[in-house]
GROMACS .gro file of C-alpha atoms in nm:
model
  230
    1UNK     CA    1   0.470   1.029  -0.907
    2UNK     CA    2   0.448   0.659  -0.721
    3UNK     CA    3   0.134   0.469  -0.818
    4UNK     CA    4   0.006   0.484  -0.479
    5UNK     CA    5  -0.029   0.906  -0.428
    6UNK     CA    6  -0.222   0.838  -0.768
    7UNK     CA    7  -0.523   0.681  -0.544
    8UNK     CA    8  -0.471   0.925  -0.230
    9UNK     CA    9  -0.171   0.739  -0.086
   10UNK     CA   10   0.099   0.925   0.170
   11UNK     CA   11   0.310   0.608   0.134
   12UNK     CA   12   0.309   0.261   0.011
   13UNK     CA   13  -0.035   0.089   0.154
   14UNK     CA   14   0.049  -0.267   0.096
   15UNK     CA   15   0.413  -0.225   0.279
   16UNK     CA   16   0.224  -0.109   0.593
   17UNK     CA   17   0.122  -0.342   0.872
   18UNK     CA   18  -0.247  -0.433   0.948
   19UNK     CA   19  -0.487  -0.640   1.150
   20UNK     CA   20  -0.360  -1.009   1.172
   21UNK     CA   21  -0.609  -1.170   0.912
   22UNK     CA   22  -0.645  -1.532   0.945
   23UNK     CA   23  -0.444  -1.569   1.285
   24UNK     CA   24  -0.588  -1.398   1.492
   25UNK     CA   25  -0.636  -1.667   1.728
   26UNK     CA   26  -0.291  -1.796   1.724
   27UNK     CA   27  -0.169  -1.433   1.756
   28UNK     CA   28  -0.397  -1.466   2.127
   29UNK     CA   29  -0.226  -1.785   2.176
   30UNK     CA   30   0.130  -1.576   2.180
   31UNK     CA   31   0.032  -1.335   2.398
   32UNK     CA   32  -0.111  -1.565   2.595
   33UNK     CA   33   0.265  -1.754   2.597
   34UNK     CA   34   0.435  -1.427   2.702
   35UNK     CA   35   0.221  -1.332   2.969
   36UNK     CA   36   0.175  -1.673   3.142
   37UNK     CA   37   0.564  -1.738   3.112
   38UNK     CA   38   0.615  -2.007   2.835
   39UNK     CA   39   0.748  -2.176   2.532
   40UNK     CA   40   0.577  -2.137   2.209
   41UNK     CA   41   0.650  -2.303   1.849
   42UNK     CA   42   0.461  -2.151   1.548
   43UNK     CA   43   0.485  -2.430   1.231
   44UNK     CA   44   0.410  -2.369   0.876
   45UNK     CA   45   0.515  -2.303   0.554
   46UNK     CA   46   0.662  -1.953   0.394
   47UNK     CA   47   0.422  -1.677   0.346
   48UNK     CA   48   0.171  -1.834   0.618
   49UNK     CA   49   0.250  -1.546   0.860
   50UNK     CA   50   0.461  -1.672   1.120
   51UNK     CA   51   0.722  -1.327   1.133
   52UNK     CA   52   0.379  -1.129   1.079
   53UNK     CA   53   0.270  -1.282   1.414
   54UNK     CA   54   0.595  -1.208   1.621
   55UNK     CA   55   0.583  -0.816   1.476
   56UNK     CA   56   0.259  -0.774   1.646
   57UNK     CA   57   0.395  -0.925   1.946
   58UNK     CA   58   0.729  -0.653   1.941
   59UNK     CA   59   0.487  -0.401   1.892
   60UNK     CA   60   0.236  -0.502   2.192
   61UNK     CA   61   0.547  -0.636   2.430
   62UNK     CA   62   0.884  -0.432   2.238
   63UNK     CA   63   0.770  -0.071   2.417
   64UNK     CA   64   0.896  -0.282   2.794
   65UNK     CA   65   1.276  -0.344   2.611
   66UNK     CA   66   1.252  -0.677   2.698
   67UNK     CA   67   1.192  -0.820   2.339
   68UNK     CA   68   1.466  -1.011   2.221
   69UNK     CA   69   1.412  -1.083   1.814
   70UNK     CA   70   1.639  -1.286   1.622
   71UNK     CA   71   1.602  -1.358   1.225
   72UNK     CA   72   1.815  -1.694   1.228
   73UNK     CA   73   1.764  -1.670   0.836
   74UNK     CA   74   1.935  -1.342   0.808
   75UNK     CA   75   2.235  -1.538   1.043
   76UNK     CA   76   2.583  -1.480   0.921
   77UNK     CA   77   2.705  -1.809   1.164
   78UNK     CA   78   2.538  -2.010   1.426
   79UNK     CA   79   2.322  -1.874   1.635
   80UNK     CA   80   2.423  -1.819   2.005
   81UNK     CA   81   2.171  -1.755   2.224
   82UNK     CA   82   2.378  -1.621   2.536
   83UNK     CA   83   2.559  -1.361   2.315
   84UNK     CA   84   2.208  -1.240   2.213
   85UNK     CA   85   2.106  -1.198   2.583
   86UNK     CA   86   2.449  -1.030   2.663
   87UNK     CA   87   2.407  -0.789   2.451
   88UNK     CA   88   2.042  -0.705   2.496
   89UNK     CA   89   2.152  -0.624   2.843
   90UNK     CA   90   2.324  -0.346   2.717
   91UNK     CA   91   2.761  -0.214   2.746
   92UNK     CA   92   2.754  -0.375   3.105
   93UNK     CA   93   2.592  -0.662   2.987
   94UNK     CA   94   2.865  -0.734   2.739
   95UNK     CA   95   3.159  -0.613   2.943
   96UNK     CA   96   3.052  -0.834   3.242
   97UNK     CA   97   2.830  -1.113   3.082
   98UNK     CA   98   2.523  -1.003   3.293
   99UNK     CA   99   2.213  -1.171   3.169
  100UNK     CA  100   1.906  -0.968   3.193
  101UNK     CA  101   1.566  -1.089   3.382
  102UNK     CA  102   1.217  -1.187   3.244
  103UNK     CA  103   1.356  -1.134   2.828
  104UNK     CA  104   1.095  -1.257   2.590
  105UNK     CA  105   1.332  -1.440   2.322
  106UNK     CA  106   1.143  -1.437   1.961
  107UNK     CA  107   1.362  -1.707   1.727
  108UNK     CA  108   1.246  -1.647   1.342
  109UNK     CA  109   1.295  -1.886   1.058
  110UNK     CA  110   1.490  -2.140   1.295
  111UNK     CA  111   1.553  -2.422   1.028
  112UNK     CA  112   1.820  -2.599   1.277
  113UNK     CA  113   1.953  -2.555   1.655
  114UNK     CA  114   2.221  -2.745   1.778
  115UNK     CA  115   2.263  -2.881   2.139
  116UNK     CA  116   2.413  -2.623   2.257
  117UNK     CA  117   2.206  -2.344   2.222
  118UNK     CA  118   1.878  -2.572   2.287
  119UNK     CA  119   2.042  -2.647   2.663
  120UNK     CA  120   2.135  -2.266   2.706
  121UNK     CA  121   1.764  -2.169   2.649
  122UNK     CA  122   1.655  -2.439   2.859
  123UNK     CA  123   1.916  -2.311   3.142
  124UNK     CA  124   1.782  -1.958   3.061
  125UNK     CA  125   1.377  -2.044   3.047
  126UNK     CA  126   1.491  -2.204   3.403
  127UNK     CA  127   1.680  -1.975   3.569
  128UNK     CA  128   1.383  -1.653   3.482
  129UNK     CA  129   1.646  -1.478   3.243
  130UNK     CA  130   1.394  -1.590   2.980
  131UNK     CA  131   1.014  -1.526   3.082
  132UNK     CA  132   0.923  -1.665   2.701
  133UNK     CA  133   1.043  -1.818   2.427
  134UNK     CA  134   0.855  -1.793   2.057
  135UNK     CA  135   1.029  -1.989   1.752
  136UNK     CA  136   0.881  -1.994   1.395
  137UNK     CA  137   1.022  -2.266   1.187
  138UNK     CA  138   0.895  -2.481   0.849
  139UNK     CA  139   0.975  -2.801   1.010
  140UNK     CA  140   0.982  -2.868   1.381
  141UNK     CA  141   1.055  -3.219   1.365
  142UNK     CA  142   1.401  -3.109   1.195
  143UNK     CA  143   1.487  -2.904   1.514
  144UNK     CA  144   1.529  -3.265   1.707
  145UNK     CA  145   1.436  -3.119   1.987
  146UNK     CA  146   1.544  -3.273   2.321
  147UNK     CA  147   1.288  -3.426   2.548
  148UNK     CA  148   1.360  -3.193   2.815
  149UNK     CA  149   1.297  -2.899   2.571
  150UNK     CA  150   0.999  -3.057   2.453
  151UNK     CA  151   0.852  -3.047   2.806
  152UNK     CA  152   0.882  -2.655   2.829
  153UNK     CA  153   0.704  -2.612   2.513
  154UNK     CA  154   0.301  -2.561   2.585
  155UNK     CA  155   0.215  -2.608   2.264
  156UNK     CA  156   0.308  -2.661   1.887
  157UNK     CA  157   0.038  -2.444   1.630
  158UNK     CA  158   0.043  -2.498   1.256
  159UNK     CA  159  -0.013  -2.194   1.048
  160UNK     CA  160  -0.184  -2.256   0.724
  161UNK     CA  161  -0.216  -2.044   0.404
  162UNK     CA  162  -0.499  -1.719   0.393
  163UNK     CA  163  -0.834  -1.854   0.232
  164UNK     CA  164  -0.942  -1.698  -0.028
  165UNK     CA  165  -1.166  -1.454   0.122
  166UNK     CA  166  -0.947  -1.391   0.413
  167UNK     CA  167  -0.669  -1.262   0.129
  168UNK     CA  168  -0.908  -1.003  -0.006
  169UNK     CA  169  -0.935  -0.925   0.314
  170UNK     CA  170  -0.604  -0.823   0.347
  171UNK     CA  171  -0.589  -0.622   0.052
  172UNK     CA  172  -0.931  -0.476   0.148
  173UNK     CA  173  -0.747  -0.345   0.491
  174UNK     CA  174  -0.448  -0.215   0.306
  175UNK     CA  175  -0.625  -0.040  -0.005
  176UNK     CA  176  -1.012  -0.028   0.075
  177UNK     CA  177  -1.269  -0.110  -0.161
  178UNK     CA  178  -1.196   0.139  -0.485
  179UNK     CA  179  -0.961  -0.079  -0.640
  180UNK     CA  180  -0.947  -0.404  -0.811
  181UNK     CA  181  -1.243  -0.679  -0.779
  182UNK     CA  182  -1.252  -0.962  -0.533
  183UNK     CA  183  -1.225  -1.214  -0.832
  184UNK     CA  184  -0.879  -1.011  -0.936
  185UNK     CA  185  -0.735  -1.019  -0.588
  186UNK     CA  186  -0.835  -1.376  -0.567
  187UNK     CA  187  -0.678  -1.425  -0.920
  188UNK     CA  188  -0.325  -1.286  -0.782
  189UNK     CA  189  -0.356  -1.497  -0.455
  190UNK     CA  190  -0.366  -1.811  -0.610
  191UNK     CA  191  -0.127  -1.750  -0.903
  192UNK     CA  192   0.103  -1.654  -0.598
  193UNK     CA  193   0.089  -2.025  -0.472
  194UNK     CA  194  -0.111  -1.864  -0.141
  195UNK     CA  195   0.215  -1.683  -0.020
  196UNK     CA  196   0.128  -1.398   0.175
  197UNK     CA  197   0.449  -1.229   0.089
  198UNK     CA  198   0.458  -1.305  -0.265
  199UNK     CA  199   0.067  -1.165  -0.286
  200UNK     CA  200   0.171  -0.857  -0.201
  201UNK     CA  201   0.440  -0.797  -0.396
  202UNK     CA  202   0.236  -0.912  -0.695
  203UNK     CA  203  -0.072  -0.676  -0.577
  204UNK     CA  204   0.189  -0.409  -0.590
  205UNK     CA  205   0.277  -0.507  -0.975
  206UNK     CA  206  -0.069  -0.518  -1.052
  207UNK     CA  207  -0.158  -0.177  -0.898
  208UNK     CA  208   0.113  -0.004  -1.099
  209UNK     CA  209  -0.027  -0.139  -1.391
  210UNK     CA  210  -0.396  -0.055  -1.301
  211UNK     CA  211  -0.317   0.301  -1.188
  212UNK     CA  212  -0.119   0.355  -1.565
  213UNK     CA  213  -0.431   0.219  -1.714
  214UNK     CA  214  -0.692   0.299  -1.537
  215UNK     CA  215  -0.826  -0.061  -1.485
  216UNK     CA  216  -0.698  -0.414  -1.549
  217UNK     CA  217  -0.878  -0.701  -1.678
  218UNK     CA  218  -0.850  -1.047  -1.522
  219UNK     CA  219  -0.692  -1.193  -1.822
  220UNK     CA  220  -0.467  -0.881  -1.809
  221UNK     CA  221  -0.372  -1.012  -1.440
  222UNK     CA  222  -0.310  -1.376  -1.545
  223UNK     CA  223  -0.072  -1.267  -1.826
  224UNK     CA  224   0.092  -1.036  -1.578
  225UNK     CA  225   0.186  -1.250  -1.357
  226UNK     CA  226   0.259  -1.553  -1.570
  227UNK     CA  227   0.532  -1.361  -1.734
  228UNK     CA  228   0.715  -1.442  -1.423
  229UNK     CA  229   0.702  -1.089  -1.242
  230UNK     CA  230   0.673  -1.238  -0.882
   0.00000   0.00000   0.00000
């Protein structure tokens, strides 16, 4: 039996999407950028919730088939914006190089982007093939956008780590109030360097020990995570 089944969950609650704690207003900005047809940049360190926001955008708008999401960190080669749009338009798009209209392009984890892609994004945006573009990056300045692209960006939003209180809310949204104290959750978050994904991974390790032993002290949590379970 899995640890979460012992707590009466059918599936791992820490893997399930819940509300966008701490970044609710930024999520609204992302929705607005799409509905108003703008470009938006989300800048923040790893684990601050950039990808979570894009997942929420896909949930809201993806049913219309007009979302193209690319995780640039997983690309085996340089991003080709033109190919992304052609393939999104199906087999006819691939055969005849037809571009879709009013697409929403989500570029996640962009660490660099070459000048050709910047010019193609500008071209597709100006000719209404792209309705909106949202880019996430750790450092906007390193992208070295041209002035013409910068003029088309409505806003650059800086994301920050969750507060300790918000981290507790993330945990409670997923697992409820019946397991671990708020203090214990804060210790896990602080030990995870306030990185949300590491925090959730560490929560799972702690929960497994909790379920096995029916309890876990704050000192045990610290020892467990200090041994390198991250």
